[in-house]
Amino acid sequence: MTNEREPPPAYYIGMEVVIALASVLGNVMVVWAVKINRSLRDTTFYFVVSLALADIAVGALAIPLAITISTGLKTHFYSCLMVACIMLVLTQSSILALLAIAIDRYLRVKIPLSYKRVVTPRRAGTAVIACWLVALIVGLIPMLGWNNVGKLNQTNNSQGPGMVTCEFEEVVSMEYMVYFNFFGWMLPPLVLMLVIYFEIFYMIHKQLNKKLNKAASQADPRRYYGKELKLAKSLALVLFFFAISWLPLHILNCITLFCPGHKTQDLIFVAILLTHGNSAVNPVIYAFRIKKFRVAFIRIWEHYVCCKKRNRLPRKATRRMDCPEIMRRNNDI
């Protein structure tokens, strides 16, 4: 770790601002779409909303804090550590939300007849709360002692007692990041999700390829599993982008621990941008891959534009009636 810190490149600041805006706007649209579209209010989308809320927090809170500390801000050790822990909590909540989504889709395919009896809205809400509680515990462990305060106390800190140049690696222990966070709470859920989605696709294809004896009973099961296959592919794509966005930074953390000095600052900035950019990707996937979201996004936009035109052109009665009509249609999506 060096004491001098170069200012972040202009591309990094610019990209962070764009990602923050896209994350907030896109994921607000996701939450809004679930709110106005009754057909999206099933148990799976409880977890989708939880994931969207975490991504909103990344754009509105974590990215501005990341930009601030990238300038080499000098602050108290535990203030800097709390900033780092916020990102850890949000990341862990995203991982657990993705795991909950995978388990939910597995149950939907494994036990289609009893799914609604087993996975109730109350249980789904409890699972969301449990995911956030576990994320808080895992992410706040550095605040409880697993941090670099001991290492810093062994060196003569010219910035004063308890003051540091606020950098993630300055305050968070790489042993925690690699052994506990990566090997303990990221890789196992990712591997488990890969196994779950593999099993989901296997079961769906098995059902779709099965030759049913009764022609009358053939349509409904094939339609059900066809819809499940399409949605599973979309949610697996969300998982894929999460993995490729976060693995590079965790690999760099492993390099920091096992082979210090073998990475450049630009590489770190690119890896950070990848992790933050993942928060803006999910709404795009939903829009292109899930018709219900796409329709809801379009109607939200139409409602906003329509109301805006109505205020500008009050003399046309037809325009006055458009917005209430669209609002009624939104409630019936």
Tab-separated table of C-alpha atoms in Angstrom:
chain	number	residue	atom	x	y	z
A	1	MET	CA	0.000	0.000	0.000
A	2	THR	CA	1.340	3.376	-0.948
A	3	ASN	CA	0.803	6.541	1.016
A	4	GLU	CA	0.429	8.740	-2.079
A	5	ARG	CA	-2.697	8.397	-4.112
A	6	GLU	CA	-3.037	9.525	-7.723
A	7	PRO	CA	-6.338	11.204	-8.663
A	8	PRO	CA	-8.777	8.888	-10.455
A	9	PRO	CA	-8.850	9.159	-14.268
A	10	ALA	CA	-11.597	11.244	-15.861
A	11	TYR	CA	-13.124	8.205	-17.598
A	12	TYR	CA	-13.665	6.547	-14.219
A	13	ILE	CA	-15.570	9.499	-12.729
A	14	GLY	CA	-17.639	9.953	-15.897
A	15	MET	CA	-18.557	6.286	-16.148
A	16	GLU	CA	-19.471	6.115	-12.459
A	17	VAL	CA	-21.886	9.044	-12.842
A	18	VAL	CA	-23.535	7.451	-15.899
A	19	ILE	CA	-23.808	4.072	-14.137
A	20	ALA	CA	-25.277	5.683	-10.997
A	21	LEU	CA	-28.000	7.464	-12.975
A	22	ALA	CA	-28.798	4.359	-15.033
A	23	SER	CA	-28.927	2.167	-11.906
A	24	VAL	CA	-31.331	4.432	-10.052
A	25	LEU	CA	-33.634	5.196	-12.989
A	26	GLY	CA	-33.693	1.642	-14.352
A	27	ASN	CA	-34.355	-0.070	-11.037
A	28	VAL	CA	-36.956	2.493	-9.962
A	29	MET	CA	-38.738	1.507	-13.177
A	30	VAL	CA	-38.514	-2.159	-12.118
A	31	VAL	CA	-40.092	-1.468	-8.714
A	32	TRP	CA	-42.710	0.773	-10.335
A	33	ALA	CA	-43.547	-1.895	-12.917
A	34	VAL	CA	-44.153	-4.493	-10.199
A	35	LYS	CA	-46.313	-2.003	-8.315
A	36	ILE	CA	-48.664	-1.239	-11.225
A	37	ASN	CA	-48.681	-4.681	-12.873
A	38	ARG	CA	-50.712	-7.219	-10.929
A	39	SER	CA	-49.386	-10.125	-12.965
A	40	LEU	CA	-45.856	-9.317	-11.742
A	41	ARG	CA	-46.825	-9.535	-8.081
A	42	ASP	CA	-45.995	-13.193	-7.582
A	43	THR	CA	-43.417	-14.559	-5.172
A	44	THR	CA	-40.510	-14.551	-7.634
A	45	PHE	CA	-40.775	-10.805	-8.084
A	46	TYR	CA	-40.573	-10.231	-4.336
A	47	PHE	CA	-36.934	-11.218	-4.750
A	48	VAL	CA	-36.593	-9.253	-8.000
A	49	VAL	CA	-37.753	-6.124	-6.147
A	50	SER	CA	-35.294	-6.869	-3.339
A	51	LEU	CA	-32.514	-7.088	-5.925
A	52	ALA	CA	-33.696	-3.837	-7.534
A	53	LEU	CA	-33.686	-2.033	-4.160
A	54	ALA	CA	-30.093	-3.114	-3.572
A	55	ASP	CA	-29.157	-1.820	-7.034
A	56	ILE	CA	-30.923	1.497	-6.351
A	57	ALA	CA	-28.856	1.825	-3.181
A	58	VAL	CA	-25.691	1.135	-5.193
A	59	GLY	CA	-26.507	3.953	-7.610
A	60	ALA	CA	-27.771	6.438	-5.038
A	61	LEU	CA	-25.365	5.711	-2.179
A	62	ALA	CA	-22.486	3.356	-2.886
A	63	ILE	CA	-21.282	4.888	-6.164
A	64	PRO	CA	-21.192	8.496	-4.846
A	65	LEU	CA	-19.254	7.225	-1.835
A	66	ALA	CA	-16.881	5.284	-4.128
A	67	ILE	CA	-16.242	8.425	-6.186
A	68	THR	CA	-15.587	10.418	-3.014
A	69	ILE	CA	-13.047	8.008	-1.559
A	70	SER	CA	-11.336	7.519	-4.942
A	71	THR	CA	-10.043	11.086	-4.608
A	72	GLY	CA	-7.874	10.076	-1.645
A	73	LEU	CA	-10.087	11.528	1.065
A	74	LYS	CA	-8.561	11.485	4.554
A	75	THR	CA	-11.032	10.330	7.155
A	76	HIS	CA	-11.336	8.372	10.367
A	77	PHE	CA	-10.596	4.662	10.036
A	78	TYR	CA	-14.045	3.470	11.105
A	79	SER	CA	-15.853	6.023	8.920
A	80	CYS	CA	-13.994	4.642	5.909
A	81	LEU	CA	-14.656	1.091	7.067
A	82	MET	CA	-18.390	1.769	7.290
A	83	VAL	CA	-18.385	3.001	3.681
A	84	ALA	CA	-16.691	-0.232	2.608
A	85	CYS	CA	-19.151	-2.321	4.639
A	86	ILE	CA	-22.124	-0.664	2.929
A	87	MET	CA	-20.892	-2.023	-0.402
A	88	LEU	CA	-20.324	-5.456	1.149
A	89	VAL	CA	-23.886	-5.548	2.522
A	90	LEU	CA	-25.416	-4.526	-0.810
A	91	THR	CA	-23.334	-7.078	-2.707
A	92	GLN	CA	-24.262	-9.875	-0.336
A	93	SER	CA	-27.951	-8.972	-0.483
A	94	SER	CA	-27.788	-9.220	-4.296
A	95	ILE	CA	-26.175	-12.668	-4.134
A	96	LEU	CA	-28.778	-13.942	-1.668
A	97	ALA	CA	-31.629	-12.457	-3.728
A	98	LEU	CA	-30.326	-14.283	-6.807
A	99	LEU	CA	-30.095	-17.507	-4.792
A	100	ALA	CA	-33.653	-17.043	-3.526
A	101	ILE	CA	-34.855	-16.480	-7.110
A	102	ALA	CA	-33.126	-19.679	-8.248
A	103	ILE	CA	-34.663	-21.723	-5.415
A	104	ASP	CA	-38.086	-20.221	-6.119
A	105	ARG	CA	-37.904	-21.143	-9.825
A	106	TYR	CA	-36.721	-24.645	-8.908
A	107	LEU	CA	-39.729	-25.195	-6.645
A	108	ARG	CA	-42.043	-23.817	-9.322
A	109	VAL	CA	-40.847	-26.475	-11.753
A	110	LYS	CA	-40.344	-29.298	-9.245
A	111	ILE	CA	-43.709	-29.023	-7.474
A	112	PRO	CA	-45.994	-27.061	-9.840
A	113	LEU	CA	-49.231	-28.364	-8.310
A	114	SER	CA	-48.377	-27.548	-4.696
A	115	TYR	CA	-46.091	-24.555	-5.362
A	116	LYS	CA	-48.621	-21.870	-4.363
A	117	ARG	CA	-49.410	-23.721	-1.152
A	118	VAL	CA	-45.728	-24.087	-0.219
A	119	VAL	CA	-44.398	-20.703	-1.395
A	120	THR	CA	-46.865	-18.171	-0.015
A	121	PRO	CA	-46.407	-14.372	-0.181
A	122	ARG	CA	-45.865	-14.356	3.588
A	123	ARG	CA	-43.048	-16.900	3.348
A	124	ALA	CA	-41.516	-15.074	0.398
A	125	GLY	CA	-41.549	-11.813	2.385
A	126	THR	CA	-39.941	-13.599	5.328
A	127	ALA	CA	-37.250	-14.962	2.993
A	128	VAL	CA	-36.519	-11.445	1.693
A	129	ILE	CA	-36.109	-10.140	5.242
A	130	ALA	CA	-33.880	-13.117	6.119
A	131	CYS	CA	-31.684	-12.418	3.073
A	132	TRP	CA	-31.150	-8.822	4.146
A	133	LEU	CA	-30.421	-9.816	7.763
A	134	VAL	CA	-27.797	-12.354	6.646
A	135	ALA	CA	-26.316	-9.753	4.273
A	136	LEU	CA	-26.066	-7.257	7.138
A	137	ILE	CA	-24.281	-9.788	9.346
A	138	VAL	CA	-21.832	-10.891	6.623
A	139	GLY	CA	-21.168	-7.348	5.396
A	140	LEU	CA	-20.712	-5.772	8.831
A	141	ILE	CA	-18.282	-8.366	10.203
A	142	PRO	CA	-15.295	-6.058	9.442
A	143	MET	CA	-16.866	-3.504	11.803
A	144	LEU	CA	-16.752	-6.133	14.547
A	145	GLY	CA	-12.984	-6.556	14.341
A	146	TRP	CA	-11.914	-8.383	11.170
A	147	ASN	CA	-10.198	-5.364	9.617
A	148	ASN	CA	-6.817	-3.700	9.179
A	149	VAL	CA	-6.812	-1.524	12.284
A	150	GLY	CA	-4.178	-3.729	13.921
A	151	LYS	CA	-1.832	-3.481	10.925
A	152	LEU	CA	-2.230	0.289	10.789
A	153	ASN	CA	-1.504	0.637	14.515
A	154	GLN	CA	1.814	-1.167	13.979
A	155	THR	CA	2.956	1.513	11.533
A	156	ASN	CA	3.640	5.142	12.295
A	157	ASN	CA	0.655	6.841	10.697
A	158	SER	CA	1.671	10.413	9.858
A	159	GLN	CA	-1.959	11.391	9.304
A	160	GLY	CA	-2.712	11.190	12.990
A	161	PRO	CA	-4.267	8.578	15.267
A	162	GLY	CA	-7.171	6.793	13.653
A	163	MET	CA	-6.912	8.764	10.393
A	164	VAL	CA	-6.344	7.062	7.028
A	165	THR	CA	-6.427	7.772	3.339
A	166	CYS	CA	-9.790	6.162	2.695
A	167	GLU	CA	-9.267	3.184	0.391
A	168	PHE	CA	-11.019	-0.162	0.479
A	169	GLU	CA	-7.816	-2.175	0.826
A	170	GLU	CA	-6.565	0.200	3.506
A	171	VAL	CA	-9.331	-0.684	5.957
A	172	VAL	CA	-10.753	-4.082	4.915
A	173	SER	CA	-8.682	-7.192	5.537
A	174	MET	CA	-7.896	-9.152	2.380
A	175	GLU	CA	-8.070	-12.350	4.454
A	176	TYR	CA	-11.715	-11.484	5.157
A	177	MET	CA	-12.386	-10.638	1.499
A	178	VAL	CA	-10.790	-13.790	0.084
A	179	TYR	CA	-11.337	-16.527	2.670
A	180	PHE	CA	-14.654	-15.419	4.163
A	181	ASN	CA	-16.422	-13.197	1.624
A	182	PHE	CA	-15.282	-14.805	-1.657
A	183	PHE	CA	-14.640	-18.452	-0.755
A	184	GLY	CA	-17.369	-18.542	1.902
A	185	TRP	CA	-20.242	-16.327	0.758
A	186	MET	CA	-19.866	-15.761	-2.990
A	187	LEU	CA	-18.441	-18.856	-4.675
A	188	PRO	CA	-20.658	-21.438	-2.873
A	189	PRO	CA	-23.928	-19.586	-3.702
A	190	LEU	CA	-22.779	-19.135	-7.322
A	191	VAL	CA	-21.947	-22.843	-7.664
A	192	LEU	CA	-25.236	-23.786	-5.995
A	193	MET	CA	-27.166	-21.502	-8.368
A	194	LEU	CA	-25.445	-23.044	-11.381
A	195	VAL	CA	-26.473	-26.507	-10.160
A	196	ILE	CA	-30.050	-25.319	-9.519
A	197	TYR	CA	-30.444	-23.763	-12.975
A	198	PHE	CA	-28.940	-26.835	-14.611
A	199	GLU	CA	-31.525	-28.953	-12.803
A	200	ILE	CA	-34.316	-26.523	-13.759
A	201	PHE	CA	-33.421	-26.698	-17.454
A	202	TYR	CA	-33.095	-30.475	-17.261
A	203	MET	CA	-36.538	-30.895	-15.675
A	204	ILE	CA	-38.201	-28.470	-18.115
A	205	HIS	CA	-36.694	-30.096	-21.199
A	206	LYS	CA	-37.652	-33.490	-19.831
A	207	GLN	CA	-41.258	-32.366	-19.466
A	208	LEU	CA	-41.330	-30.673	-22.888
A	209	ASN	CA	-39.925	-33.759	-24.594
A	210	LYS	CA	-42.277	-36.120	-22.834
A	211	LYS	CA	-44.933	-37.551	-25.118
A	212	LEU	CA	-48.205	-37.241	-23.285
A	213	ASN	CA	-50.779	-39.906	-24.006
A	214	LYS	CA	-53.823	-37.662	-23.947
A	215	ALA	CA	-53.884	-34.954	-26.561
A	216	ALA	CA	-56.322	-32.943	-24.487
A	217	SER	CA	-53.869	-32.706	-21.600
A	218	GLN	CA	-50.902	-31.882	-23.778
A	219	ALA	CA	-51.438	-28.160	-24.350
A	220	ASP	CA	-51.496	-26.822	-20.814
A	221	PRO	CA	-48.371	-28.575	-19.437
A	222	ARG	CA	-46.326	-27.695	-22.527
A	223	ARG	CA	-47.438	-24.066	-22.311
A	224	TYR	CA	-46.630	-23.924	-18.586
A	225	TYR	CA	-43.153	-25.389	-18.943
A	226	GLY	CA	-42.494	-23.307	-22.059
A	227	LYS	CA	-43.161	-20.112	-20.088
A	228	GLU	CA	-41.046	-21.400	-17.207
A	229	LEU	CA	-38.178	-22.147	-19.596
A	230	LYS	CA	-38.253	-18.630	-21.045
A	231	LEU	CA	-38.321	-16.959	-17.620
A	232	ALA	CA	-35.614	-19.285	-16.272
A	233	LYS	CA	-33.358	-18.331	-19.184
A	234	SER	CA	-33.885	-14.643	-18.444
A	235	LEU	CA	-33.115	-15.018	-14.735
A	236	ALA	CA	-30.108	-17.235	-15.488
A	237	LEU	CA	-28.853	-14.428	-17.735
A	238	VAL	CA	-29.102	-12.054	-14.757
A	239	LEU	CA	-26.972	-14.517	-12.768
A	240	PHE	CA	-24.456	-14.807	-15.625
A	241	PHE	CA	-23.927	-11.037	-15.810
A	242	PHE	CA	-23.611	-10.850	-12.028
A	243	ALA	CA	-20.878	-13.492	-12.079
A	244	ILE	CA	-18.820	-11.916	-14.881
A	245	SER	CA	-19.203	-8.483	-13.261
A	246	TRP	CA	-18.015	-9.470	-9.798
A	247	LEU	CA	-15.498	-12.261	-10.377
A	248	PRO	CA	-12.745	-9.966	-11.799
A	249	LEU	CA	-12.675	-7.820	-8.637
A	250	HIS	CA	-12.590	-10.877	-6.380
A	251	ILE	CA	-9.786	-12.352	-8.499
A	252	LEU	CA	-7.866	-9.089	-8.013
A	253	ASN	CA	-8.444	-9.426	-4.267
A	254	CYS	CA	-6.890	-12.896	-4.428
A	255	ILE	CA	-3.908	-11.426	-6.300
A	256	THR	CA	-3.575	-8.744	-3.616
A	257	LEU	CA	-3.479	-11.396	-0.894
A	258	PHE	CA	-1.322	-14.051	-2.556
A	259	CYS	CA	0.774	-12.034	-5.059
A	260	PRO	CA	0.908	-8.408	-3.848
A	261	GLY	CA	2.134	-5.809	-6.303
A	262	HIS	CA	0.978	-7.636	-9.451
A	263	LYS	CA	-1.896	-5.344	-10.467
A	264	THR	CA	-2.288	-1.793	-11.775
A	265	GLN	CA	-4.578	0.986	-10.584
A	266	ASP	CA	-6.327	1.160	-13.972
A	267	LEU	CA	-7.163	-2.538	-13.714
A	268	ILE	CA	-8.749	-1.926	-10.314
A	269	PHE	CA	-10.836	0.962	-11.686
A	270	VAL	CA	-12.101	-1.205	-14.568
A	271	ALA	CA	-13.012	-4.020	-12.157
A	272	ILE	CA	-14.883	-1.563	-9.905
A	273	LEU	CA	-16.779	-0.175	-12.905
A	274	LEU	CA	-17.801	-3.717	-13.834
A	275	THR	CA	-19.230	-4.369	-10.368
A	276	HIS	CA	-21.145	-1.092	-10.305
A	277	GLY	CA	-22.296	-1.513	-13.905
A	278	ASN	CA	-24.016	-4.752	-12.985
A	279	SER	CA	-26.583	-2.697	-11.049
A	280	ALA	CA	-27.671	-1.015	-14.288
A	281	VAL	CA	-27.824	-4.202	-16.387
A	282	ASN	CA	-30.785	-6.031	-14.832
A	283	PRO	CA	-33.554	-3.604	-15.944
A	284	VAL	CA	-32.243	-3.883	-19.514
A	285	ILE	CA	-32.450	-7.696	-19.322
A	286	TYR	CA	-35.987	-7.522	-17.942
A	287	ALA	CA	-37.052	-5.099	-20.689
A	288	PHE	CA	-35.715	-7.228	-23.535
A	289	ARG	CA	-36.400	-10.697	-22.145
A	290	ILE	CA	-39.608	-10.471	-20.057
A	291	LYS	CA	-42.683	-9.233	-21.912
A	292	LYS	CA	-44.603	-8.223	-18.786
A	293	PHE	CA	-41.803	-5.872	-17.748
A	294	ARG	CA	-41.454	-4.502	-21.262
A	295	VAL	CA	-45.164	-3.698	-21.482
A	296	ALA	CA	-45.134	-2.127	-18.021
A	297	PHE	CA	-42.091	0.027	-18.870
A	298	ILE	CA	-43.778	1.269	-22.047
A	299	ARG	CA	-47.003	2.097	-20.229
A	300	ILE	CA	-45.173	3.944	-17.488
A	301	TRP	CA	-43.496	6.033	-20.178
A	302	GLU	CA	-46.778	6.614	-22.006
A	303	HIS	CA	-48.452	7.690	-18.781
A	304	TYR	CA	-45.695	10.188	-18.018
A	305	VAL	CA	-45.612	11.630	-21.546
A	306	CYS	CA	-49.391	11.725	-21.777
A	307	CYS	CA	-49.809	13.654	-18.545
A	308	LYS	CA	-47.115	16.053	-19.615
A	309	LYS	CA	-48.900	16.728	-22.915
A	310	ARG	CA	-52.214	17.133	-21.164
A	311	ASN	CA	-50.828	19.893	-18.959
A	312	ARG	CA	-49.407	21.698	-21.956
A	313	LEU	CA	-52.528	21.332	-24.133
A	314	PRO	CA	-55.565	21.586	-21.817
A	315	ARG	CA	-57.856	22.822	-24.581
A	316	LYS	CA	-58.197	19.357	-26.150
A	317	ALA	CA	-60.727	17.251	-24.276
A	318	THR	CA	-59.432	14.053	-25.807
A	319	ARG	CA	-56.044	14.625	-24.236
A	320	ARG	CA	-57.607	15.253	-20.826
A	321	MET	CA	-59.196	11.841	-20.973
A	322	ASP	CA	-56.094	9.974	-22.132
A	323	CYS	CA	-54.220	9.980	-18.817
A	324	PRO	CA	-56.994	8.643	-16.584
A	325	GLU	CA	-57.651	6.011	-19.201
A	326	ILE	CA	-54.001	4.955	-19.199
A	327	MET	CA	-53.942	4.889	-15.394
A	328	ARG	CA	-56.959	2.572	-15.411
A	329	ARG	CA	-55.238	0.404	-17.993
A	330	ASN	CA	-52.056	0.332	-15.868
A	331	ASN	CA	-53.988	-1.059	-12.944
A	332	ASP	CA	-55.338	-3.814	-15.168
A	333	ILE	CA	-52.027	-4.923	-16.734
